[in-house]
Short mmCIF file of C-alpha atoms and ligand atoms in Angstrom, two decimals:
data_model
loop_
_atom_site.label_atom_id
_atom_site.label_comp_id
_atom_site.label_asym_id
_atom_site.label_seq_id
_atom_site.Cartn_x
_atom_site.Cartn_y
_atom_site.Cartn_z
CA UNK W 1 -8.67 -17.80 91.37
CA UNK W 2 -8.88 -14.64 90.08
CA UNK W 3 -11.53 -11.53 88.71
CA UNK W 4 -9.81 -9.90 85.18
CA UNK W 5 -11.96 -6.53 85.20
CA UNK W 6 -12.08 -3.86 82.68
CA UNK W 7 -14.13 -1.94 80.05
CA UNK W 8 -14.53 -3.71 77.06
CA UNK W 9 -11.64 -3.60 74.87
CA UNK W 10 -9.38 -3.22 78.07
CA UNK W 11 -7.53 -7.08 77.49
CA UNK W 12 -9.30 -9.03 79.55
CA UNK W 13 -9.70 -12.01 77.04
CA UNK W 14 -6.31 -11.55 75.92
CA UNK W 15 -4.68 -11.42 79.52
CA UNK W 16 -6.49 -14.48 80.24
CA UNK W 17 -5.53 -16.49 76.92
CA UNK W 18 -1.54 -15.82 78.03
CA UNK W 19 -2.75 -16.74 81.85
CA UNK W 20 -4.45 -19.97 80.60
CA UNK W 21 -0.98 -21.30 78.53
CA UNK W 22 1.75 -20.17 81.28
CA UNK W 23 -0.20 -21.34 84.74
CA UNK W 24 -2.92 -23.75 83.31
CA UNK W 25 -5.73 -21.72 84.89
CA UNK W 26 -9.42 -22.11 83.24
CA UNK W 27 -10.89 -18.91 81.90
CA UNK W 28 -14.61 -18.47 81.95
CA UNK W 29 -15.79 -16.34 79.68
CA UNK W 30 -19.44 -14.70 80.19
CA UNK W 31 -19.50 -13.49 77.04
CA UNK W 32 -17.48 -16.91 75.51
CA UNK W 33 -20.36 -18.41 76.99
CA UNK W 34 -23.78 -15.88 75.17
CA UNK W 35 -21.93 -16.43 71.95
CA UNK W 36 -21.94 -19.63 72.11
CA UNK W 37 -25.04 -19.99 73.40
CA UNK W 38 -26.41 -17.73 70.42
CA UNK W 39 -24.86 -20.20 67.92
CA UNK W 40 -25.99 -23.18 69.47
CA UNK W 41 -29.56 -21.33 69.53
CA UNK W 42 -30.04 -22.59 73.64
CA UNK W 43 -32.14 -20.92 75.48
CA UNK W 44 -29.53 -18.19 76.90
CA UNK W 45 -28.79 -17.63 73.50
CA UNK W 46 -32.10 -16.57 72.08
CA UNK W 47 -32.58 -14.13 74.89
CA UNK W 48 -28.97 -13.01 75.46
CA UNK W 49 -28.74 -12.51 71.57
CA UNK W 50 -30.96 -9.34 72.01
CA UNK W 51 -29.49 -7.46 74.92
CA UNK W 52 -25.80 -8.12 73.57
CA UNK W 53 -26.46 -6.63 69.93
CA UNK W 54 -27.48 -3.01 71.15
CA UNK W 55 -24.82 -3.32 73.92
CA UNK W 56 -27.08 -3.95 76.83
CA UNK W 57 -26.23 -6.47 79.23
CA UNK W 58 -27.91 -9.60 79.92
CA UNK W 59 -29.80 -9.15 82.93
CA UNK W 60 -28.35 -10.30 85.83
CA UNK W 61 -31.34 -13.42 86.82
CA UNK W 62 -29.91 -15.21 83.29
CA UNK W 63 -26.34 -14.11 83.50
CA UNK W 64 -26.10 -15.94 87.13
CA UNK W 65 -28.42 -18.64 86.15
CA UNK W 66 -26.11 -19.12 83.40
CA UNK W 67 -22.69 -19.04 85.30
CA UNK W 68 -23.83 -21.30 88.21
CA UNK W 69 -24.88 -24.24 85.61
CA UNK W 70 -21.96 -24.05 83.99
CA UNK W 71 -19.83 -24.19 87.42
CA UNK W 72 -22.25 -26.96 88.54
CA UNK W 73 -20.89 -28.83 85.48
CA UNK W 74 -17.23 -28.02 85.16
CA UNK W 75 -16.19 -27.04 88.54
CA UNK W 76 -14.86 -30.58 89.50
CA UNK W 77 -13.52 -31.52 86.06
CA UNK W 78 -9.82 -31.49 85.42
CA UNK W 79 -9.57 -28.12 83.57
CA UNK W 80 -10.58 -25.89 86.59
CA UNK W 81 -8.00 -27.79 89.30
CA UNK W 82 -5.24 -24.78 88.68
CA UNK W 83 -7.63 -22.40 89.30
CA UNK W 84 -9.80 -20.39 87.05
CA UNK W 85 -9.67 -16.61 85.61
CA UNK W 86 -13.37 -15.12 85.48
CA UNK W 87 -13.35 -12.71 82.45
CA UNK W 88 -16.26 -10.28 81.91
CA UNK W 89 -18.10 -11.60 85.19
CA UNK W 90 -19.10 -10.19 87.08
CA UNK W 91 -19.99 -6.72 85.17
CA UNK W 92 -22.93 -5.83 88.27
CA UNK W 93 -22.94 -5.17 91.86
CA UNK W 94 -25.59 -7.53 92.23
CA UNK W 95 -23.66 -10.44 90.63
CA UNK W 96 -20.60 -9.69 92.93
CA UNK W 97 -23.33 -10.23 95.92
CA UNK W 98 -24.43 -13.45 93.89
CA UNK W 99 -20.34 -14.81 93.21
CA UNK W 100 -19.61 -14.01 97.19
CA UNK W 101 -22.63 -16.89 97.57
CA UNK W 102 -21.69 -18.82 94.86
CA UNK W 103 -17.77 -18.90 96.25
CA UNK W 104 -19.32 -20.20 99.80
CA UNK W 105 -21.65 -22.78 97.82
CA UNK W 106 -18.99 -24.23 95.73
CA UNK W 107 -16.46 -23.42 98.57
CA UNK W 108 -13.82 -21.24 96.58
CA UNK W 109 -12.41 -17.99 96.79
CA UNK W 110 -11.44 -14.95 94.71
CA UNK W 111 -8.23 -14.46 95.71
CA UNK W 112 -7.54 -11.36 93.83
CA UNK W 113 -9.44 -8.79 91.22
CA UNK W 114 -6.91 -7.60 88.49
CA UNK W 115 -8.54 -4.04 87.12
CA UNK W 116 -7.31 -3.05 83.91
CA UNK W 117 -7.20 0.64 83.77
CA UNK W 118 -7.22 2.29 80.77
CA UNK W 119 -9.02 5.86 79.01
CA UNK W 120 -11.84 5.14 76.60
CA UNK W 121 -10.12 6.78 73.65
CA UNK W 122 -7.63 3.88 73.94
CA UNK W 123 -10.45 1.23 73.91
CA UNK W 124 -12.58 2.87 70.70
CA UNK W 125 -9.47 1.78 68.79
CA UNK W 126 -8.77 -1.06 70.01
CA UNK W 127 -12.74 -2.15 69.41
CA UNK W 128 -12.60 -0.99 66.16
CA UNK W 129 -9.24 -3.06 64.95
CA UNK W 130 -10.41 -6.10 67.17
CA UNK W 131 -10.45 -9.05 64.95
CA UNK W 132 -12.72 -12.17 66.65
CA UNK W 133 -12.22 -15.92 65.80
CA UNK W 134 -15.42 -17.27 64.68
CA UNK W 135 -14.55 -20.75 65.66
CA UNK W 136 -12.58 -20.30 69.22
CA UNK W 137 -13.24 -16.63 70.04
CA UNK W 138 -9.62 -15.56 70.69
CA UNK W 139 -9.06 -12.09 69.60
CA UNK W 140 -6.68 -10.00 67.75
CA UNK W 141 -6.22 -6.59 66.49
CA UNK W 142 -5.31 -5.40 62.95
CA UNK W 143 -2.48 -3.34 64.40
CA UNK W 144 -1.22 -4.26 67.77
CA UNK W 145 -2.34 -7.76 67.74
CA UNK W 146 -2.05 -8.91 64.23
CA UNK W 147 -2.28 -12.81 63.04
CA UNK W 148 0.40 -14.91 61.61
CA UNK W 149 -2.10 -15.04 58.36
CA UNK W 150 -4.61 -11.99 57.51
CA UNK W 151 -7.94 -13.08 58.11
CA UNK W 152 -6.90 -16.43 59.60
CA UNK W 153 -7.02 -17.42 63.60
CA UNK W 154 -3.49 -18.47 64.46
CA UNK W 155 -4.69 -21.02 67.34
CA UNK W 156 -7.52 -23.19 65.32
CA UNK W 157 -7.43 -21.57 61.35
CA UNK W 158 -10.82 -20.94 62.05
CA UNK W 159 -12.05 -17.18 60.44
CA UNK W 160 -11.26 -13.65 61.96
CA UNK W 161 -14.45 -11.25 62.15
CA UNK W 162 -15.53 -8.12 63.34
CA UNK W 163 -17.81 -8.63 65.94
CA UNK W 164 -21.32 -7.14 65.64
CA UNK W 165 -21.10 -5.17 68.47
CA UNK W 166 -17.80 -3.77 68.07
CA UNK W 167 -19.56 -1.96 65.31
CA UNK W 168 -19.19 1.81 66.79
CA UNK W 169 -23.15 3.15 67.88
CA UNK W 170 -22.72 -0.19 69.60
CA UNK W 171 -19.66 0.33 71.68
CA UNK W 172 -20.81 3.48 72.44
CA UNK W 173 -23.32 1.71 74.46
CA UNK W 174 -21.34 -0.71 75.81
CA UNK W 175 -19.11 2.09 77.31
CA UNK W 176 -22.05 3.53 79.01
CA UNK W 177 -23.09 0.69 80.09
CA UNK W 178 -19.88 -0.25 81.92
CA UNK W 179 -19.85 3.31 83.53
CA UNK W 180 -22.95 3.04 85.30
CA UNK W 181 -23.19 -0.85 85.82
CA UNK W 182 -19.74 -2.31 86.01
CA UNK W 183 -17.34 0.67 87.31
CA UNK W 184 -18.70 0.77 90.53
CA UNK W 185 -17.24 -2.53 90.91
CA UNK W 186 -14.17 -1.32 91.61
CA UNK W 187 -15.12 0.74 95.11
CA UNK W 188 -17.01 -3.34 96.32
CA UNK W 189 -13.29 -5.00 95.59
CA UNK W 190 -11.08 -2.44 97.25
CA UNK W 191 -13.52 -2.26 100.35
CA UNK W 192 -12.83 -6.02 99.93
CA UNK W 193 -9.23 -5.27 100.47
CA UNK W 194 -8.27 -7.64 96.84
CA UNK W 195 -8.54 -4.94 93.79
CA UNK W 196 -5.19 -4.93 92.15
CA UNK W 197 -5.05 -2.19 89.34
CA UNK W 198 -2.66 -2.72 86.73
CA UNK W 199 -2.08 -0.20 83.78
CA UNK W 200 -3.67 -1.11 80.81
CA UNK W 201 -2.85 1.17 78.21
CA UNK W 202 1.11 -0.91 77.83
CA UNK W 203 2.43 -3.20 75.40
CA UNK W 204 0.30 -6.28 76.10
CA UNK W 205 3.67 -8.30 77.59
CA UNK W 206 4.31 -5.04 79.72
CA UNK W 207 0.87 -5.83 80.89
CA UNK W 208 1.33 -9.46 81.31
CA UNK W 209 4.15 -9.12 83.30
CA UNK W 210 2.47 -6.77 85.84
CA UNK W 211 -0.16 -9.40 86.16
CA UNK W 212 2.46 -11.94 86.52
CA UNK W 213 3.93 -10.06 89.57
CA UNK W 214 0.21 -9.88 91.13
P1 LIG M 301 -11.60 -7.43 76.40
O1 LIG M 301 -11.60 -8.93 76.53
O2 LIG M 301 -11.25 -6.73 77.67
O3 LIG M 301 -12.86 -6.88 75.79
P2 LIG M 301 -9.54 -7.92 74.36
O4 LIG M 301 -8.57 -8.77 75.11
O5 LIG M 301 -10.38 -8.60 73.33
O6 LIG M 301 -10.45 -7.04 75.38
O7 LIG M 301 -8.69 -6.73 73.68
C1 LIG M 301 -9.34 -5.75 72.88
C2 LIG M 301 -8.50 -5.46 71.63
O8 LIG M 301 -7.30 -4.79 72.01
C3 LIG M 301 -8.06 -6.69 70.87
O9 LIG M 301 -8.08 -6.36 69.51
C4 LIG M 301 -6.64 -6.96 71.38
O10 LIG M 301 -5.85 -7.63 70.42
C5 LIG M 301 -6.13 -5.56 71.66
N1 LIG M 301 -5.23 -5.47 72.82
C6 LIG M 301 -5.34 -6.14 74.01
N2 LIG M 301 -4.36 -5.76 74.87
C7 LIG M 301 -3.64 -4.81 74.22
C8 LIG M 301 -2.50 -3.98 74.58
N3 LIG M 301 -1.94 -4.06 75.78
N4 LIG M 301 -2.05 -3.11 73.67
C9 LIG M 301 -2.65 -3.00 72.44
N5 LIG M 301 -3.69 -3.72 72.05
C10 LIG M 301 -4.20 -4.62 72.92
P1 LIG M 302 -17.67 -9.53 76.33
O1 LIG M 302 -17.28 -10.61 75.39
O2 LIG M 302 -17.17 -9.78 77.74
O3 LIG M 302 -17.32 -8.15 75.83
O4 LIG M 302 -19.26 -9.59 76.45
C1 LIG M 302 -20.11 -9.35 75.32
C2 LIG M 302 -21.50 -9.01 75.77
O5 LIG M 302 -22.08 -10.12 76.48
C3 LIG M 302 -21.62 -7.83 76.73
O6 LIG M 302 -21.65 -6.59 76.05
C4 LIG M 302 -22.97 -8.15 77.41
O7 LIG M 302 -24.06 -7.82 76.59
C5 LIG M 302 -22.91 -9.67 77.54
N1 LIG M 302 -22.31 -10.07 78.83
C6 LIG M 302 -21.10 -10.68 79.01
N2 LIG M 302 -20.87 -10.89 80.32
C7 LIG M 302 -21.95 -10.40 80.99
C8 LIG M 302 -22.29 -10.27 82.36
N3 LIG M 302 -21.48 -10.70 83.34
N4 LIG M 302 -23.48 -9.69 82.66
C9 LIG M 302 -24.33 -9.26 81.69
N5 LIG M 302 -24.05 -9.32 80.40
C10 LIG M 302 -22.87 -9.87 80.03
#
């Protein structure tokens, strides 16, 4: 089991996609999770729905509540018996407390946290050309990333959109937010002796095949 951490835009979700096909591992997906909650209209989406479009996060009491129904759910099921990749959780020192418990309660264990490293110029573009299936949520990028079809999600057909808040006041935010909230999670994982930092700024098979080696 494994942590993929990173600033937004660093390739977590599309680390995890090529991790899911070559080892079978589940990827969880907090933020998978809000939007689909916020289509559905449930009752994480209404509230989450507010925090994520001016690039706050969703406090931490709804985020956990969240992630420890869905593992109450799915832990046992089929999908998660390779392992699982978290992605985007967790982005808080207080939900690293909570996914120590959690790990004891469902008795599992992180055995590694992959950090992408990588300088926020790097990540305003790669925000900015993300492309977002509507349908599955796998992501793309105009340039480095680009569909078979323009406009067209490669894995379901379903449509390619900008995210609202990829939108740039918005990722502004979100990179604030990840310095003060989510960086410090790097210091808790090496004192936990399993931080693994891998250069993100590569091709993303250069990347892939750092993680591989990991
Ligand atoms: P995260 O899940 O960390 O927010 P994504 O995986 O969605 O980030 O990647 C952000 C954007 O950057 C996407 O448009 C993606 O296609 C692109 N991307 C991801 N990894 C790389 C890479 N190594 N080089 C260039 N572009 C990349
Ligand atoms: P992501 O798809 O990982 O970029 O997440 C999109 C947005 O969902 C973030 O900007 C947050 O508002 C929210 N979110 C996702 N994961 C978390 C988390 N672990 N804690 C709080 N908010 C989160």
């Amino acid at each position: 089991n494994i942590i993929l951490m990173g600033p937004p835009g660093a390739g977590k979700g599309t680390q995890a996609a090529k991790l899911v096909e070559k080892y079978g591992l589940k990827q969880i997906s907090t933020g998978d999770l809000f939007r689909k909650a916020i289509k559905e209209e449930t009752k994480f989406g209404v509230i989450a729905k507010y925090f994520i479009s001016f690039g706050y996060l969703v406090p931490d009491d709804f985020t956990i509540q969240m992630i420890q129904e869905y593992l109450e759910e799915n832990i046992n099921t089929e999908e998660f018996k390779n392992g699982f990749i978290l992605d985007g959780f967790p982005r808080t020192i207080i939900q690293a407390r909570k996914l120590a418990d959690i790990c004891s309660m469902f008795n599992f264990k992180i055995d590694a946290v992959i950090n992408l490293d990588i300088p926020e110029d790097v990540l305003v573009k790669r925000l900015s050309g993300r492309r977002t299936c509507a349908d599955c949520g796998k992501s793309y990028h105009i340039v480095y990333n680009p569909p078979k079809k323009e406009g067209v999600c490669d894995a379901c057909g379903g449509e390619l959109i900008l995210r609202d808040d990829d939108k740039p006041e918005t990722v502004e935010q979100r990179l604030r937010v990840y310095h003060e909230q989510t960086q410090p999670l790097i210091d808790y994982y090496t004192k936990e002796g399993i931080l693994k930092e891998v250069d993100g700024t590569i091709d993303l098979e250069d990347v892939f095949a750092e993680i591989t080696k990991i």
